[in-house]
Amino acid sequence: MKKSISIILGLSFIFGLSLHGQKAQDILQKAIAYHDPHGNWDNFKGKMQHVTIFSWGNIVNETIELDRSRDYYCSTASQDFGKVVRGMDGDKVFFSVNDKAPESEEIIESWSLTQDGIASFKEQHTCHFGQLMHLQETGMDLAEDAETVEFDGRTCYALKFTGESDQVTHPAYSGYRTLYIDKNSFEMRGVQGKIRDYTPYSYYFSNFIEVDGIKVPHSRVFIRDDGFRFTSVNMPVE
């Protein structure tokens, strides 16, 4: 009789665990192992070509470079008026238009050539390379459990990160960000999120390229709830 009761209690315990869903931290680590199988992120150094096509037809072609070992970031964009460079070396911001200080306030504003603007792009582009790894460093909290949901036609785990403005390393992480991880392959399929009081958005990813041993989404579709959208393609650069 005691043996039967023990078996029943054991089965009840296992069943109870299944009701609570998969542990998000375990799934995150499996997804990281898929995207960064050799553990390169801490000393990551690489670059990629990033081409963005906005819904109104404007095209931005830039090369993004990141060197985490020395906290260096640089974006070099080619436009019809010339070359725009913006980046950070440690805490020091640098920028130029055609290798000199920008002379147009319109270009300064549209390309966010300010301390805050470039710092924001550094965070955005760092996530292009290694969002799964980087979010662990931002002060955002990961919910304990992960739901199983349908996202973009695939069964995925939903990993929900939330960030409080007084705890995160940058305002870009205030709000929430849900990462969708393919249940079978542990590939990151997309993201849904909201930053502070801004309009919610979604990213949809497909295929991957490899940069310094890390799998990076090859194509991305961005759709904001107010209709603003763009598509972008990442390509490796030697």
PDB file of N, CA, C and O in Angstrom, residues 136-168:
ATOM      1  N   GLN A 136      20.951  38.974 -21.278  1.00  0.00           N
ATOM      2  CA  GLN A 136      21.308  38.568 -19.918  1.00  0.00           C
ATOM      3  C   GLN A 136      22.164  39.617 -19.213  1.00  0.00           C
ATOM      4  O   GLN A 136      22.310  39.574 -17.995  1.00  0.00           O
ATOM      5  N   GLU A 137      22.702  40.577 -19.973  1.00  0.00           N
ATOM      6  CA  GLU A 137      23.614  41.582 -19.433  1.00  0.00           C
ATOM      7  C   GLU A 137      22.946  42.943 -19.262  1.00  0.00           C
ATOM      8  O   GLU A 137      23.604  43.902 -18.863  1.00  0.00           O
ATOM      9  N   THR A 138      21.669  43.044 -19.591  1.00  0.00           N
ATOM     10  CA  THR A 138      21.014  44.354 -19.669  1.00  0.00           C
ATOM     11  C   THR A 138      20.240  44.748 -18.423  1.00  0.00           C
ATOM     12  O   THR A 138      19.762  45.884 -18.338  1.00  0.00           O
ATOM     13  N   GLY A 139      20.087  43.831 -17.466  1.00  0.00           N
ATOM     14  CA  GLY A 139      19.263  44.119 -16.299  1.00  0.00           C
ATOM     15  C   GLY A 139      17.808  43.711 -16.468  1.00  0.00           C
ATOM     16  O   GLY A 139      17.010  43.891 -15.542  1.00  0.00           O
ATOM     17  N   MET A 140      17.450  43.184 -17.646  1.00  0.00           N
ATOM     18  CA  MET A 140      16.088  42.687 -17.831  1.00  0.00           C
ATOM     19  C   MET A 140      15.918  41.361 -17.094  1.00  0.00           C
ATOM     20  O   MET A 140      16.864  40.574 -16.965  1.00  0.00           O
ATOM     21  N   ASP A 141      14.705  41.124 -16.590  1.00  0.00           N
ATOM     22  CA  ASP A 141      14.386  39.881 -15.886  1.00  0.00           C
ATOM     23  C   ASP A 141      13.680  38.920 -16.825  1.00  0.00           C
ATOM     24  O   ASP A 141      12.798  39.316 -17.589  1.00  0.00           O
ATOM     25  N   LEU A 142      14.054  37.643 -16.739  1.00  0.00           N
ATOM     26  CA  LEU A 142      13.432  36.596 -17.535  1.00  0.00           C
ATOM     27  C   LEU A 142      12.386  35.888 -16.691  1.00  0.00           C
ATOM     28  O   LEU A 142      12.684  35.422 -15.580  1.00  0.00           O
ATOM     29  N   ALA A 143      11.143  35.809 -17.202  1.00  0.00           N
ATOM     30  CA  ALA A 143      10.088  35.078 -16.498  1.00  0.00           C
ATOM     31  C   ALA A 143      10.524  33.639 -16.270  1.00  0.00           C
ATOM     32  O   ALA A 143      11.231  33.046 -17.084  1.00  0.00           O
ATOM     33  N   GLU A 144      10.087  33.058 -15.159  1.00  0.00           N
ATOM     34  CA  GLU A 144      10.562  31.722 -14.776  1.00  0.00           C
ATOM     35  C   GLU A 144      10.137  30.643 -15.757  1.00  0.00           C
ATOM     36  O   GLU A 144      10.918  29.751 -16.098  1.00  0.00           O
ATOM     37  N   ASP A 145       8.893  30.702 -16.212  1.00  0.00           N
ATOM     38  CA  ASP A 145       8.368  29.673 -17.108  1.00  0.00           C
ATOM     39  C   ASP A 145       8.225  30.202 -18.527  1.00  0.00           C
ATOM     40  O   ASP A 145       8.098  31.411 -18.752  1.00  0.00           O
ATOM     41  N   ALA A 146       8.240  29.287 -19.486  1.00  0.00           N
ATOM     42  CA  ALA A 146       8.079  29.636 -20.900  1.00  0.00           C
ATOM     43  C   ALA A 146       6.839  28.944 -21.450  1.00  0.00           C
ATOM     44  O   ALA A 146       6.700  27.723 -21.332  1.00  0.00           O
ATOM     45  N   GLU A 147       5.949  29.729 -22.021  1.00  0.00           N
ATOM     46  CA  GLU A 147       4.767  29.142 -22.648  1.00  0.00           C
ATOM     47  C   GLU A 147       5.129  28.540 -24.006  1.00  0.00           C
ATOM     48  O   GLU A 147       6.081  28.969 -24.650  1.00  0.00           O
ATOM     49  N   THR A 148       4.335  27.568 -24.427  1.00  0.00           N
ATOM     50  CA  THR A 148       4.448  27.022 -25.773  1.00  0.00           C
ATOM     51  C   THR A 148       3.339  27.647 -26.614  1.00  0.00           C
ATOM     52  O   THR A 148       2.162  27.551 -26.273  1.00  0.00           O
ATOM     53  N   VAL A 149       3.718  28.334 -27.695  1.00  0.00           N
ATOM     54  CA  VAL A 149       2.762  29.099 -28.497  1.00  0.00           C
ATOM     55  C   VAL A 149       3.047  28.874 -29.983  1.00  0.00           C
ATOM     56  O   VAL A 149       4.079  28.326 -30.360  1.00  0.00           O
ATOM     57  N   GLU A 150       2.127  29.329 -30.813  1.00  0.00           N
ATOM     58  CA  GLU A 150       2.342  29.342 -32.252  1.00  0.00           C
ATOM     59  C   GLU A 150       2.819  30.732 -32.652  1.00  0.00           C
ATOM     60  O   GLU A 150       2.193  31.732 -32.300  1.00  0.00           O
ATOM     61  N   PHE A 151       3.930  30.790 -33.364  1.00  0.00           N
ATOM     62  CA  PHE A 151       4.460  32.069 -33.835  1.00  0.00           C
ATOM     63  C   PHE A 151       4.922  31.906 -35.271  1.00  0.00           C
ATOM     64  O   PHE A 151       5.765  31.052 -35.560  1.00  0.00           O
ATOM     65  N   ASP A 152       4.359  32.699 -36.152  1.00  0.00           N
ATOM     66  CA  ASP A 152       4.738  32.681 -37.570  1.00  0.00           C
ATOM     67  C   ASP A 152       4.683  31.262 -38.143  1.00  0.00           C
ATOM     68  O   ASP A 152       5.560  30.850 -38.906  1.00  0.00           O
ATOM     69  N   GLY A 153       3.653  30.524 -37.757  1.00  0.00           N
ATOM     70  CA  GLY A 153       3.428  29.193 -38.316  1.00  0.00           C
ATOM     71  C   GLY A 153       4.258  28.089 -37.704  1.00  0.00           C
ATOM     72  O   GLY A 153       4.262  26.962 -38.220  1.00  0.00           O
ATOM     73  N   ARG A 154       4.956  28.372 -36.603  1.00  0.00           N
ATOM     74  CA  ARG A 154       5.800  27.368 -35.956  1.00  0.00           C
ATOM     75  C   ARG A 154       5.459  27.275 -34.469  1.00  0.00           C
ATOM     76  O   ARG A 154       5.049  28.260 -33.850  1.00  0.00           O
ATOM     77  N   THR A 155       5.661  26.092 -33.910  1.00  0.00           N
ATOM     78  CA  THR A 155       5.500  25.918 -32.480  1.00  0.00           C
ATOM     79  C   THR A 155       6.767  26.398 -31.793  1.00  0.00           C
ATOM     80  O   THR A 155       7.866  25.928 -32.088  1.00  0.00           O
ATOM     81  N   CYS A 156       6.609  27.368 -30.890  1.00  0.00           N
ATOM     82  CA  CYS A 156       7.762  28.009 -30.264  1.00  0.00           C
ATOM     83  C   CYS A 156       7.590  28.122 -28.758  1.00  0.00           C
ATOM     84  O   CYS A 156       6.469  28.121 -28.237  1.00  0.00           O
ATOM     85  N   TYR A 157       8.711  28.222 -28.076  1.00  0.00           N
ATOM     86  CA  TYR A 157       8.725  28.635 -26.683  1.00  0.00           C
ATOM     87  C   TYR A 157       8.781  30.159 -26.652  1.00  0.00           C
ATOM     88  O   TYR A 157       9.516  30.780 -27.418  1.00  0.00           O
ATOM     89  N   ALA A 158       8.012  30.767 -25.750  1.00  0.00           N
ATOM     90  CA  ALA A 158       8.008  32.222 -25.589  1.00  0.00           C
ATOM     91  C   ALA A 158       8.784  32.581 -24.321  1.00  0.00           C
ATOM     92  O   ALA A 158       8.375  32.229 -23.213  1.00  0.00           O
ATOM     93  N   LEU A 159       9.917  33.272 -24.498  1.00  0.00           N
ATOM     94  CA  LEU A 159      10.737  33.724 -23.375  1.00  0.00           C
ATOM     95  C   LEU A 159      10.473  35.206 -23.168  1.00  0.00           C
ATOM     96  O   LEU A 159      10.807  36.029 -24.020  1.00  0.00           O
ATOM     97  N   LYS A 160       9.880  35.550 -22.040  1.00  0.00           N
ATOM     98  CA  LYS A 160       9.493  36.948 -21.816  1.00  0.00           C
ATOM     99  C   LYS A 160      10.470  37.631 -20.850  1.00  0.00           C
ATOM    100  O   LYS A 160      10.623  37.216 -19.700  1.00  0.00           O
ATOM    101  N   PHE A 161      11.115  38.688 -21.358  1.00  0.00           N
ATOM    102  CA  PHE A 161      11.990  39.538 -20.559  1.00  0.00           C
ATOM    103  C   PHE A 161      11.248  40.831 -20.234  1.00  0.00           C
ATOM    104  O   PHE A 161      10.561  41.394 -21.090  1.00  0.00           O
ATOM    105  N   THR A 162      11.403  41.321 -19.025  1.00  0.00           N
ATOM    106  CA  THR A 162      10.839  42.621 -18.648  1.00  0.00           C
ATOM    107  C   THR A 162      11.932  43.454 -17.990  1.00  0.00           C
ATOM    108  O   THR A 162      12.829  42.917 -17.322  1.00  0.00           O
ATOM    109  N   GLY A 163      11.866  44.768 -18.210  1.00  0.00           N
ATOM    110  CA  GLY A 163      12.889  45.648 -17.655  1.00  0.00           C
ATOM    111  C   GLY A 163      12.293  46.883 -17.014  1.00  0.00           C
ATOM    112  O   GLY A 163      11.419  47.531 -17.608  1.00  0.00           O
ATOM    113  N   GLU A 164      12.752  47.200 -15.816  1.00  0.00           N
ATOM    114  CA  GLU A 164      12.352  48.422 -15.122  1.00  0.00           C
ATOM    115  C   GLU A 164      13.381  49.510 -15.414  1.00  0.00           C
ATOM    116  O   GLU A 164      14.588  49.242 -15.478  1.00  0.00           O
ATOM    117  N   SER A 165      12.907  50.726 -15.594  1.00  0.00           N
ATOM    118  CA  SER A 165      13.778  51.825 -16.035  1.00  0.00           C
ATOM    119  C   SER A 165      14.941  52.076 -15.083  1.00  0.00           C
ATOM    120  O   SER A 165      16.012  52.529 -15.518  1.00  0.00           O
ATOM    121  N   ASP A 166      14.774  51.794 -13.790  1.00  0.00           N
ATOM    122  CA  ASP A 166      15.842  52.056 -12.824  1.00  0.00           C
ATOM    123  C   ASP A 166      16.779  50.862 -12.644  1.00  0.00           C
ATOM    124  O   ASP A 166      17.687  50.907 -11.808  1.00  0.00           O
ATOM    125  N   GLN A 167      16.579  49.792 -13.425  1.00  0.00           N
ATOM    126  CA  GLN A 167      17.389  48.592 -13.268  1.00  0.00           C
ATOM    127  C   GLN A 167      18.155  48.221 -14.537  1.00  0.00           C
ATOM    128  O   GLN A 167      19.146  47.494 -14.463  1.00  0.00           O
ATOM    129  N   VAL A 168      17.710  48.702 -15.695  1.00  0.00           N
ATOM    130  CA  VAL A 168      18.324  48.284 -16.953  1.00  0.00           C
ATOM    131  C   VAL A 168      19.527  49.158 -17.290  1.00  0.00           C
ATOM    132  O   VAL A 168      19.667  50.278 -16.799  1.00  0.00           O
TER     133      VAL A 168
END
